[in-house]
């Protein structure tokens, strides 16, 4: 049965499906493999948390937080390398431990949430030092002539202490469309700030903490916002701010908003400002494009978040960590392709990246049984999929009732639900992508998009109609 399904999706002789280029088996890492607990060279995508990505002439590199399942982590900022964004190799640690200045100020036992850039001939590594629940924090910087070091510590970039309203961790360095350099940072306490940097030093041009661009009401249990990352899309002439909401152990999820200016205001699909802490319920602000999920009976993922974004020659990828549903102590590195809606919003593939390419899809492949996920911002934690059937003659049936589907003959599928009022999520416009189904180990069509309320919708084809 499995072989027949793979043959059907891959295409048979005389079928237009043969023109669809599906990814090949990626030879996935074994999950929860206790034999690698104390062998760093075997970690590959395991123990990756808060990943920051950079592309170099030597390949793709991810720098990440010091974590370890089954023991205490060694401090120093983990480094991994890939040639294809699919298979990752352990490189080592960027630093020999906690730099002296950071240790003296924070008492940190590990380094968090690094970000790496290249300026001229110099690589700059920004790192966070703090302890859980504390605002006695510091963002530091190290430099090197090679992406694999050796790195020389350059001291503090920004410090905060217990009496400050904000928290100096989670840096991301971004150069705007005019060539000015900025650092966006902040976490949990006091929201997200942005400050201009001196390109020559890599440190702030002026004293202070910069400007607030995102915040949440810390009086509620759902008030966490952290892990900021900004990317500019030249096509839409917009800056996109990605942040993570809620608990990194339970219900982490990624939100996005956009602005015409790097300093904001950043607004979501519905025009709500990311600094609006008066909106009720405030946790709905920001487009939720990625959260905990589960397709069918297969194990799903919990608390995906703290992402970076790679613009690789106009192809965009979101790089984040996620925790396995069977044991949330294990965090894994995920890379997913980002697609863009017609009106310039990023949406995320339901499946991890395996070399898939955007391409036109034959309509003959669309009918069959699917699993559909709706990333409702009102829902915390893991969301489970529900069945969706696409029939011949453009009819559909699923958890929202019955309706119709239309296809533009290329990549865009429009789902319209008959029993849903207009403006309440009746119309979903999604883009199709031939992907690898990591959960079931087969080729599969997937879709990702938004409804007219700005709610992200995913789909994965489970079986194809015989017609």
Short mmCIF file of C-alpha atoms in Angstrom, two decimals:
data_model
loop_
_atom_site.label_atom_id
_atom_site.label_comp_id
_atom_site.label_asym_id
_atom_site.label_seq_id
_atom_site.Cartn_x
_atom_site.Cartn_y
_atom_site.Cartn_z
CA UNK A 1 0.00 0.00 0.00
CA UNK A 2 2.82 2.40 0.91
CA UNK A 3 4.62 1.68 -2.33
CA UNK A 4 1.46 2.30 -4.35
CA UNK A 5 0.98 5.62 -2.61
CA UNK A 6 4.54 6.68 -3.38
CA UNK A 7 4.16 5.65 -7.00
CA UNK A 8 0.93 7.61 -7.27
CA UNK A 9 2.45 10.80 -5.90
CA UNK A 10 5.68 10.43 -7.82
CA UNK A 11 3.88 9.95 -11.10
CA UNK A 12 3.32 7.08 -13.51
CA UNK A 13 4.03 6.87 -17.21
CA UNK A 14 1.69 9.12 -19.18
CA UNK A 15 0.52 11.03 -16.08
CA UNK A 16 1.29 14.72 -15.78
CA UNK A 17 2.36 13.93 -12.20
CA UNK A 18 5.65 12.76 -13.71
CA UNK A 19 6.50 16.44 -14.20
CA UNK A 20 6.35 17.16 -10.47
CA UNK A 21 9.72 17.09 -8.76
CA UNK A 22 9.25 15.64 -5.27
CA UNK A 23 12.11 15.56 -2.74
CA UNK A 24 13.91 12.31 -2.08
CA UNK A 25 14.17 10.42 1.21
CA UNK A 26 16.32 12.64 3.48
CA UNK A 27 17.52 9.78 5.70
CA UNK A 28 16.16 11.42 8.84
CA UNK A 29 17.86 11.46 12.24
CA UNK A 30 16.60 8.87 14.73
CA UNK A 31 14.44 10.55 17.36
CA UNK A 32 15.19 10.30 21.11
CA UNK A 33 18.41 8.38 20.50
CA UNK A 34 19.93 7.95 23.97
CA UNK A 35 23.12 6.46 22.51
CA UNK A 36 24.22 9.97 21.40
CA UNK A 37 23.52 11.76 24.70
CA UNK A 38 27.19 12.28 25.53
CA UNK A 39 28.61 12.21 22.00
CA UNK A 40 28.37 15.73 20.60
CA UNK A 41 29.60 14.69 17.16
CA UNK A 42 26.40 12.64 16.75
CA UNK A 43 23.99 15.38 17.78
CA UNK A 44 23.35 16.69 14.22
CA UNK A 45 19.90 18.34 14.68
CA UNK A 46 19.52 17.27 18.34
CA UNK A 47 20.08 19.74 21.20
CA UNK A 48 19.54 22.69 18.88
CA UNK A 49 17.76 25.59 20.59
CA UNK A 50 17.29 29.22 19.49
CA UNK A 51 19.16 28.70 16.20
CA UNK A 52 20.70 31.63 14.35
CA UNK A 53 21.64 30.92 10.73
CA UNK A 54 24.20 32.43 8.38
CA UNK A 55 25.24 31.48 4.84
CA UNK A 56 28.96 31.63 4.04
CA UNK A 57 31.24 30.57 1.21
CA UNK A 58 31.98 27.48 3.32
CA UNK A 59 28.33 26.50 3.72
CA UNK A 60 25.38 27.18 6.01
CA UNK A 61 26.12 27.55 9.72
CA UNK A 62 23.79 27.50 12.71
CA UNK A 63 24.87 28.90 16.08
CA UNK A 64 22.60 27.97 18.99
CA UNK A 65 21.96 28.09 22.73
CA UNK A 66 23.89 25.82 25.09
CA UNK A 67 21.47 22.99 25.98
CA UNK A 68 21.75 19.27 26.57
CA UNK A 69 19.16 16.60 27.17
CA UNK A 70 20.25 14.17 29.87
CA UNK A 71 22.88 16.37 31.50
CA UNK A 72 24.35 19.82 32.04
CA UNK A 73 25.40 21.66 28.89
CA UNK A 74 28.92 22.84 28.22
CA UNK A 75 28.89 26.65 27.74
CA UNK A 76 30.34 28.17 24.60
CA UNK A 77 27.68 28.47 21.82
CA UNK A 78 27.09 25.36 19.71
CA UNK A 79 28.01 25.44 16.01
CA UNK A 80 26.65 23.19 13.23
CA UNK A 81 27.24 23.19 9.49
CA UNK A 82 25.29 22.07 6.42
CA UNK A 83 25.77 22.06 2.66
CA UNK A 84 22.08 21.68 1.83
CA UNK A 85 19.98 22.92 4.83
CA UNK A 86 18.91 19.27 5.33
CA UNK A 87 21.84 17.33 6.75
CA UNK A 88 23.76 18.95 9.62
CA UNK A 89 27.20 18.18 11.03
CA UNK A 90 28.58 19.10 14.40
CA UNK A 91 31.41 21.67 14.28
CA UNK A 92 32.05 22.43 17.94
CA UNK A 93 31.83 25.45 20.24
CA UNK A 94 32.54 29.01 19.24
CA UNK A 95 33.85 30.04 22.66
CA UNK A 96 35.72 28.17 25.43
CA UNK A 97 33.09 29.10 28.02
CA UNK A 98 31.41 32.19 29.47
CA UNK A 99 33.46 35.31 28.67
CA UNK A 100 34.77 37.03 31.80
CA UNK A 101 32.78 40.24 31.41
CA UNK A 102 29.53 38.33 30.91
CA UNK A 103 30.25 36.00 33.84
CA UNK A 104 31.02 38.84 36.22
CA UNK A 105 27.87 40.77 35.28
CA UNK A 106 25.33 37.95 35.05
CA UNK A 107 26.63 34.82 36.74
CA UNK A 108 25.41 32.87 33.70
CA UNK A 109 26.13 29.15 33.43
CA UNK A 110 25.41 29.00 29.68
CA UNK A 111 25.13 31.28 26.66
CA UNK A 112 21.83 31.83 24.86
CA UNK A 113 20.33 32.87 21.55
CA UNK A 114 23.36 33.79 19.41
CA UNK A 115 23.28 35.68 16.13
CA UNK A 116 26.14 35.86 13.61
CA UNK A 117 26.75 38.36 10.82
CA UNK A 118 29.59 39.21 8.49
CA UNK A 119 30.73 42.83 8.23
CA UNK A 120 33.48 43.43 5.73
CA UNK A 121 36.08 40.72 6.34
CA UNK A 122 35.02 40.19 9.93
CA UNK A 123 32.47 37.80 11.42
CA UNK A 124 30.65 39.02 14.51
CA UNK A 125 29.04 36.70 17.02
CA UNK A 126 26.44 38.26 19.33
CA UNK A 127 25.48 36.19 22.37
CA UNK A 128 23.22 36.48 25.44
CA UNK A 129 24.24 35.89 29.04
CA UNK A 130 21.65 35.73 31.81
CA UNK A 131 19.86 33.40 34.21
CA UNK A 132 16.21 32.34 34.12
CA UNK A 133 13.83 34.93 35.51
CA UNK A 134 16.51 37.63 35.80
CA UNK A 135 17.01 41.02 34.17
CA UNK A 136 20.65 41.07 35.22
CA UNK A 137 21.59 40.31 31.63
CA UNK A 138 24.09 41.15 28.94
CA UNK A 139 24.44 40.95 25.18
CA UNK A 140 28.08 40.50 24.25
CA UNK A 141 30.04 40.33 21.01
CA UNK A 142 32.99 38.32 19.73
CA UNK A 143 34.77 38.61 16.40
CA UNK A 144 36.75 36.34 14.08
CA UNK A 145 38.24 36.35 10.60
CA UNK A 146 36.81 32.86 9.93
CA UNK A 147 33.30 31.55 10.55
CA UNK A 148 34.78 28.67 12.56
CA UNK A 149 36.97 30.96 14.64
CA UNK A 150 39.00 31.41 16.68
CA UNK A 151 36.77 34.05 18.25
CA UNK A 152 37.98 37.01 20.30
CA UNK A 153 35.58 38.44 22.86
CA UNK A 154 34.84 42.16 22.42
CA UNK A 155 32.90 42.68 25.65
CA UNK A 156 29.41 43.99 26.24
CA UNK A 157 27.04 45.52 23.71
CA UNK A 158 24.11 46.23 26.03
CA UNK A 159 23.57 45.44 29.72
CA UNK A 160 20.45 45.48 31.87
CA UNK A 161 20.03 45.00 35.60
CA UNK A 162 17.22 44.04 37.96
CA UNK A 163 15.77 47.54 38.15
CA UNK A 164 15.47 47.98 34.39
CA UNK A 165 12.15 47.53 32.60
CA UNK A 166 13.60 45.43 29.80
CA UNK A 167 15.95 42.48 29.38
CA UNK A 168 19.15 42.50 27.31
CA UNK A 169 19.06 39.11 25.60
CA UNK A 170 18.06 37.60 22.22
CA UNK A 171 19.97 39.86 19.79
CA UNK A 172 19.44 39.98 16.05
CA UNK A 173 21.57 42.24 13.85
CA UNK A 174 20.00 43.58 10.68
CA UNK A 175 21.07 46.08 8.03
CA UNK A 176 18.21 48.14 6.60
CA UNK A 177 17.52 49.06 2.98
CA UNK A 178 19.57 52.26 3.39
CA UNK A 179 22.60 50.45 4.77
CA UNK A 180 22.18 51.39 8.44
CA UNK A 181 22.89 48.68 11.02
CA UNK A 182 20.49 47.86 13.87
CA UNK A 183 20.08 45.43 16.71
CA UNK A 184 16.63 44.17 17.68
CA UNK A 185 16.57 42.46 21.05
CA UNK A 186 14.66 41.88 24.26
CA UNK A 187 12.72 39.17 25.95
CA UNK A 188 9.81 38.62 28.29
CA UNK A 189 10.36 41.67 30.50
CA UNK A 190 9.67 45.01 28.89
CA UNK A 191 9.12 43.83 25.34
CA UNK A 192 11.23 44.04 22.17
CA UNK A 193 13.47 47.04 21.41
CA UNK A 194 15.55 48.18 18.45
CA UNK A 195 18.68 50.30 18.59
CA UNK A 196 21.02 51.59 15.88
CA UNK A 197 24.58 50.25 15.83
CA UNK A 198 27.84 51.80 14.68
CA UNK A 199 28.91 49.52 11.80
CA UNK A 200 32.59 50.04 12.62
CA UNK A 201 32.31 48.80 16.21
CA UNK A 202 29.16 46.67 16.04
CA UNK A 203 27.92 48.41 19.17
CA UNK A 204 25.22 51.08 19.83
CA UNK A 205 25.77 54.53 18.35
CA UNK A 206 24.12 56.19 21.35
CA UNK A 207 23.44 55.43 25.00
CA UNK A 208 20.14 53.96 26.08
CA UNK A 209 18.02 51.00 25.13
CA UNK A 210 16.50 52.17 21.85
CA UNK A 211 12.87 52.11 20.77
CA UNK A 212 10.07 49.72 21.76
CA UNK A 213 8.58 47.85 18.76
CA UNK A 214 6.68 44.93 20.37
CA UNK A 215 5.24 44.21 23.81
CA UNK A 216 2.67 42.14 25.65
CA UNK A 217 0.71 42.57 28.85
CA UNK A 218 2.94 41.01 31.51
CA UNK A 219 0.01 40.98 33.97
CA UNK A 220 -1.42 37.95 32.19
CA UNK A 221 -0.01 34.43 32.11
CA UNK A 222 0.15 34.66 28.31
CA UNK A 223 2.36 37.74 28.33
CA UNK A 224 5.68 36.44 27.01
CA UNK A 225 7.25 37.82 23.83
CA UNK A 226 10.86 37.08 22.88
CA UNK A 227 13.28 35.88 20.22
CA UNK A 228 12.91 38.79 17.74
CA UNK A 229 14.18 38.56 14.18
CA UNK A 230 13.76 41.12 11.39
CA UNK A 231 14.06 40.47 7.66
CA UNK A 232 13.51 42.85 4.75
CA UNK A 233 11.71 41.67 1.63
CA UNK A 234 12.77 43.71 -1.36
CA UNK A 235 9.78 42.61 -3.45
CA UNK A 236 7.22 44.00 -1.03
CA UNK A 237 9.42 46.80 0.37
CA UNK A 238 8.53 45.72 3.90
CA UNK A 239 10.33 44.82 7.10
CA UNK A 240 9.02 41.69 8.82
CA UNK A 241 9.33 41.19 12.57
CA UNK A 242 9.20 37.60 13.78
CA UNK A 243 8.77 36.93 17.51
CA UNK A 244 7.91 33.98 19.74
CA UNK A 245 5.01 34.03 22.20
CA UNK A 246 4.30 32.10 25.41
CA UNK A 247 6.20 29.33 27.21
CA UNK A 248 9.24 27.85 25.48
CA UNK A 249 8.49 24.52 27.22
CA UNK A 250 4.78 24.24 26.45
CA UNK A 251 3.07 26.47 23.90
CA UNK A 252 5.73 28.49 22.11
CA UNK A 253 4.51 29.85 18.78
CA UNK A 254 5.83 32.21 16.11
CA UNK A 255 4.09 35.48 15.25
CA UNK A 256 4.88 37.97 12.51
CA UNK A 257 4.03 41.59 11.73
CA UNK A 258 5.38 44.03 9.17
CA UNK A 259 6.32 47.68 8.71
CA UNK A 260 7.41 50.19 6.08
CA UNK A 261 10.17 51.30 8.46
CA UNK A 262 12.64 49.17 10.38
CA UNK A 263 11.72 51.02 13.58
CA UNK A 264 8.01 50.33 13.15
CA UNK A 265 5.18 50.51 13.75
CA UNK A 266 4.83 46.75 13.10
CA UNK A 267 1.25 45.70 12.39
CA UNK A 268 -0.35 42.33 11.76
CA UNK A 269 -2.74 41.14 9.04
CA UNK A 270 -5.62 42.90 10.78
CA UNK A 271 -3.76 46.18 11.29
CA UNK A 272 -3.06 45.72 14.99
CA UNK A 273 0.14 47.23 16.36
CA UNK A 274 2.58 44.85 18.06
CA UNK A 275 2.98 47.34 20.92
CA UNK A 276 -0.77 47.42 21.65
CA UNK A 277 -1.03 45.86 25.11
CA UNK A 278 -4.55 47.22 25.59
CA UNK A 279 -6.11 45.01 22.91
CA UNK A 280 -8.28 42.25 24.35
CA UNK A 281 -7.43 39.46 24.02
CA UNK A 282 -3.88 40.69 23.48
CA UNK A 283 -2.49 37.25 22.62
CA UNK A 284 -4.28 37.44 19.26
CA UNK A 285 -2.03 40.29 18.04
CA UNK A 286 0.45 39.14 15.38
CA UNK A 287 -0.04 36.58 12.62
CA UNK A 288 0.46 33.14 14.18
CA UNK A 289 2.25 31.26 11.40
CA UNK A 290 3.74 28.36 13.38
CA UNK A 291 2.69 26.59 16.58
CA UNK A 292 2.57 23.14 18.11
CA UNK A 293 0.88 20.65 15.77
CA UNK A 294 0.05 17.02 15.12
CA UNK A 295 -0.93 15.41 11.79
CA UNK A 296 -3.23 12.40 12.15
CA UNK A 297 -2.00 9.63 14.44
CA UNK A 298 1.67 10.41 13.93
CA UNK A 299 3.71 12.04 16.71
CA UNK A 300 3.68 15.80 16.40
CA UNK A 301 5.74 18.71 17.66
CA UNK A 302 5.46 20.96 20.71
CA UNK A 303 6.54 24.56 21.26
CA UNK A 304 8.24 25.45 17.96
CA UNK A 305 9.84 28.86 18.04
CA UNK A 306 12.74 31.25 18.50
CA UNK A 307 13.47 31.44 14.82
CA UNK A 308 15.94 33.04 12.48
CA UNK A 309 15.21 33.64 8.78
CA UNK A 310 17.50 33.01 5.81
CA UNK A 311 17.10 34.86 2.53
CA UNK A 312 19.05 32.64 0.15
CA UNK A 313 18.96 34.36 -3.21
CA UNK A 314 15.25 35.16 -2.93
CA UNK A 315 14.33 31.81 -1.38
CA UNK A 316 13.32 32.29 2.24
CA UNK A 317 13.62 29.75 5.06
CA UNK A 318 12.56 29.84 8.69
CA UNK A 319 15.01 28.11 11.04
CA UNK A 320 13.72 27.25 14.52
CA UNK A 321 13.71 24.62 17.22
CA UNK A 322 10.83 22.35 18.23
CA UNK A 323 10.28 19.76 20.94
CA UNK A 324 9.21 16.21 20.20
CA UNK A 325 5.73 15.32 21.41
CA UNK A 326 6.84 12.02 22.97
CA UNK A 327 9.45 13.75 25.18
CA UNK A 328 9.56 17.53 25.22
CA UNK A 329 13.03 17.56 26.80
CA UNK A 330 14.46 16.85 23.35
CA UNK A 331 14.77 19.94 21.15
CA UNK A 332 15.49 19.57 17.43
CA UNK A 333 16.57 21.90 14.63
CA UNK A 334 13.89 22.52 11.99
CA UNK A 335 14.26 24.30 8.65
CA UNK A 336 11.10 25.11 6.69
CA UNK A 337 10.47 26.87 3.42
CA UNK A 338 8.68 30.21 3.59
CA UNK A 339 6.19 31.06 0.86
CA UNK A 340 4.64 34.50 0.36
CA UNK A 341 1.00 35.40 -0.20
CA UNK A 342 0.03 37.68 -3.07
CA UNK A 343 -0.32 40.61 -0.67
CA UNK A 344 3.06 40.03 0.95
CA UNK A 345 2.64 37.89 4.06
CA UNK A 346 5.01 35.02 4.91
CA UNK A 347 3.51 31.56 5.42
CA UNK A 348 5.38 28.44 6.47
CA UNK A 349 5.50 24.93 5.01
CA UNK A 350 3.85 22.21 7.12
CA UNK A 351 6.89 20.00 6.52
CA UNK A 352 10.57 20.42 7.24
CA UNK A 353 12.72 21.36 4.27
CA UNK A 354 14.06 18.57 2.07
CA UNK A 355 15.06 20.45 -1.05
CA UNK A 356 11.53 21.02 -2.34
CA UNK A 357 11.06 23.55 -5.12
CA UNK A 358 8.12 25.81 -5.87
CA UNK A 359 6.58 24.59 -9.12
CA UNK A 360 3.29 24.27 -10.95
CA UNK A 361 1.15 21.32 -9.84
CA UNK A 362 -1.12 19.29 -12.17
CA UNK A 363 -4.77 19.53 -11.11
CA UNK A 364 -5.06 15.75 -11.44
CA UNK A 365 -3.02 15.39 -8.23
CA UNK A 366 -5.30 17.41 -5.97
CA UNK A 367 -8.31 15.20 -5.32
CA UNK A 368 -8.09 12.79 -2.43
CA UNK A 369 -7.80 12.73 1.35
CA UNK A 370 -5.96 15.43 3.22
CA UNK A 371 -5.24 16.44 6.82
CA UNK A 372 -5.87 20.10 7.60
CA UNK A 373 -4.51 22.26 10.46
CA UNK A 374 -5.65 25.73 11.47
CA UNK A 375 -3.21 27.75 13.58
CA UNK A 376 -5.88 29.61 15.53
CA UNK A 377 -4.22 32.33 17.66
CA UNK A 378 -6.85 31.74 20.34
CA UNK A 379 -5.70 28.14 20.80
CA UNK A 380 -2.67 27.48 23.01
CA UNK A 381 -0.48 24.42 22.71
CA UNK A 382 -0.61 21.65 20.17
CA UNK A 383 -3.26 21.72 17.43
CA UNK A 384 -4.42 18.45 15.92
CA UNK A 385 -5.32 18.01 12.27
CA UNK A 386 -8.79 17.20 10.98
CA UNK A 387 -9.73 15.32 7.78
CA UNK A 388 -10.31 17.19 4.54
CA UNK A 389 -11.62 15.56 1.35
CA UNK A 390 -11.22 17.18 -2.07
CA UNK A 391 -13.61 15.64 -4.60
CA UNK A 392 -13.90 15.82 -8.37
CA UNK A 393 -16.00 18.68 -9.77
CA UNK A 394 -14.56 21.03 -7.12
CA UNK A 395 -16.40 19.86 -4.02
CA UNK A 396 -14.90 19.55 -0.54
CA UNK A 397 -15.84 18.25 2.90
CA UNK A 398 -14.14 18.69 6.24
CA UNK A 399 -14.43 19.81 9.85
CA UNK A 400 -16.05 23.10 8.82
CA UNK A 401 -18.71 21.34 6.74
CA UNK A 402 -18.92 21.30 2.97
CA UNK A 403 -17.82 23.68 0.29
CA UNK A 404 -15.95 24.10 -2.95
CA UNK A 405 -12.37 24.29 -4.13
CA UNK A 406 -10.89 26.17 -7.06
CA UNK A 407 -7.45 25.89 -8.61
CA UNK A 408 -5.63 28.49 -10.68
CA UNK A 409 -3.89 25.81 -12.75
CA UNK A 410 -0.50 26.61 -11.21
CA UNK A 411 0.08 26.59 -7.44
CA UNK A 412 -2.80 28.38 -5.74
CA UNK A 413 -5.76 26.54 -4.27
CA UNK A 414 -8.82 28.35 -2.87
CA UNK A 415 -11.05 26.58 -0.36
CA UNK A 416 -14.50 28.06 0.30
CA UNK A 417 -16.66 26.76 3.17
CA UNK A 418 -20.41 26.99 2.56
CA UNK A 419 -21.42 26.89 6.22
CA UNK A 420 -19.07 29.63 7.43
CA UNK A 421 -20.10 33.28 7.31
CA UNK A 422 -18.13 35.58 5.06
CA UNK A 423 -15.36 37.27 7.06
CA UNK A 424 -15.27 34.50 9.66
CA UNK A 425 -12.71 32.29 7.94
CA UNK A 426 -14.87 31.21 5.03
CA UNK A 427 -12.22 31.54 2.31
CA UNK A 428 -8.72 30.04 2.53
CA UNK A 429 -6.18 30.82 -0.16
CA UNK A 430 -3.25 28.43 0.02
CA UNK A 431 -0.19 27.54 -2.04
CA UNK A 432 0.77 24.01 -3.00
CA UNK A 433 4.22 22.53 -2.57
CA UNK A 434 5.59 19.03 -3.30
CA UNK A 435 7.29 18.00 -0.07
CA UNK A 436 8.64 15.10 1.95
CA UNK A 437 6.30 13.78 4.63
CA UNK A 438 8.77 13.37 7.50
CA UNK A 439 6.13 11.81 9.76
CA UNK A 440 5.18 8.98 7.38
CA UNK A 441 8.34 8.75 5.31
CA UNK A 442 6.72 9.32 1.88
CA UNK A 443 6.32 12.01 -0.76
CA UNK A 444 3.32 14.28 -0.23
CA UNK A 445 1.66 17.40 -1.51
CA UNK A 446 1.23 20.07 1.15
CA UNK A 447 -0.35 23.49 1.25
CA UNK A 448 0.07 26.61 3.35
CA UNK A 449 -1.74 29.93 3.36
CA UNK A 450 -4.13 32.26 5.16
CA UNK A 451 -7.86 32.74 5.40
CA UNK A 452 -9.49 36.15 5.15
CA UNK A 453 -9.00 36.66 8.90
CA UNK A 454 -5.24 36.17 8.59
CA UNK A 455 -5.29 32.76 10.27
CA UNK A 456 -2.67 30.34 8.95
CA UNK A 457 -3.95 27.10 7.40
CA UNK A 458 -1.93 23.98 6.59
CA UNK A 459 -2.75 20.85 4.65
CA UNK A 460 -1.04 17.57 3.84
CA UNK A 461 -2.31 15.01 1.33
CA UNK A 462 -2.61 11.51 2.81
CA UNK A 463 -3.90 9.65 -0.26
CA UNK A 464 -4.76 10.61 -3.81
CA UNK A 465 -7.93 9.81 -5.71
CA UNK A 466 -7.52 7.01 -8.24
CA UNK A 467 -9.08 9.19 -10.93
#
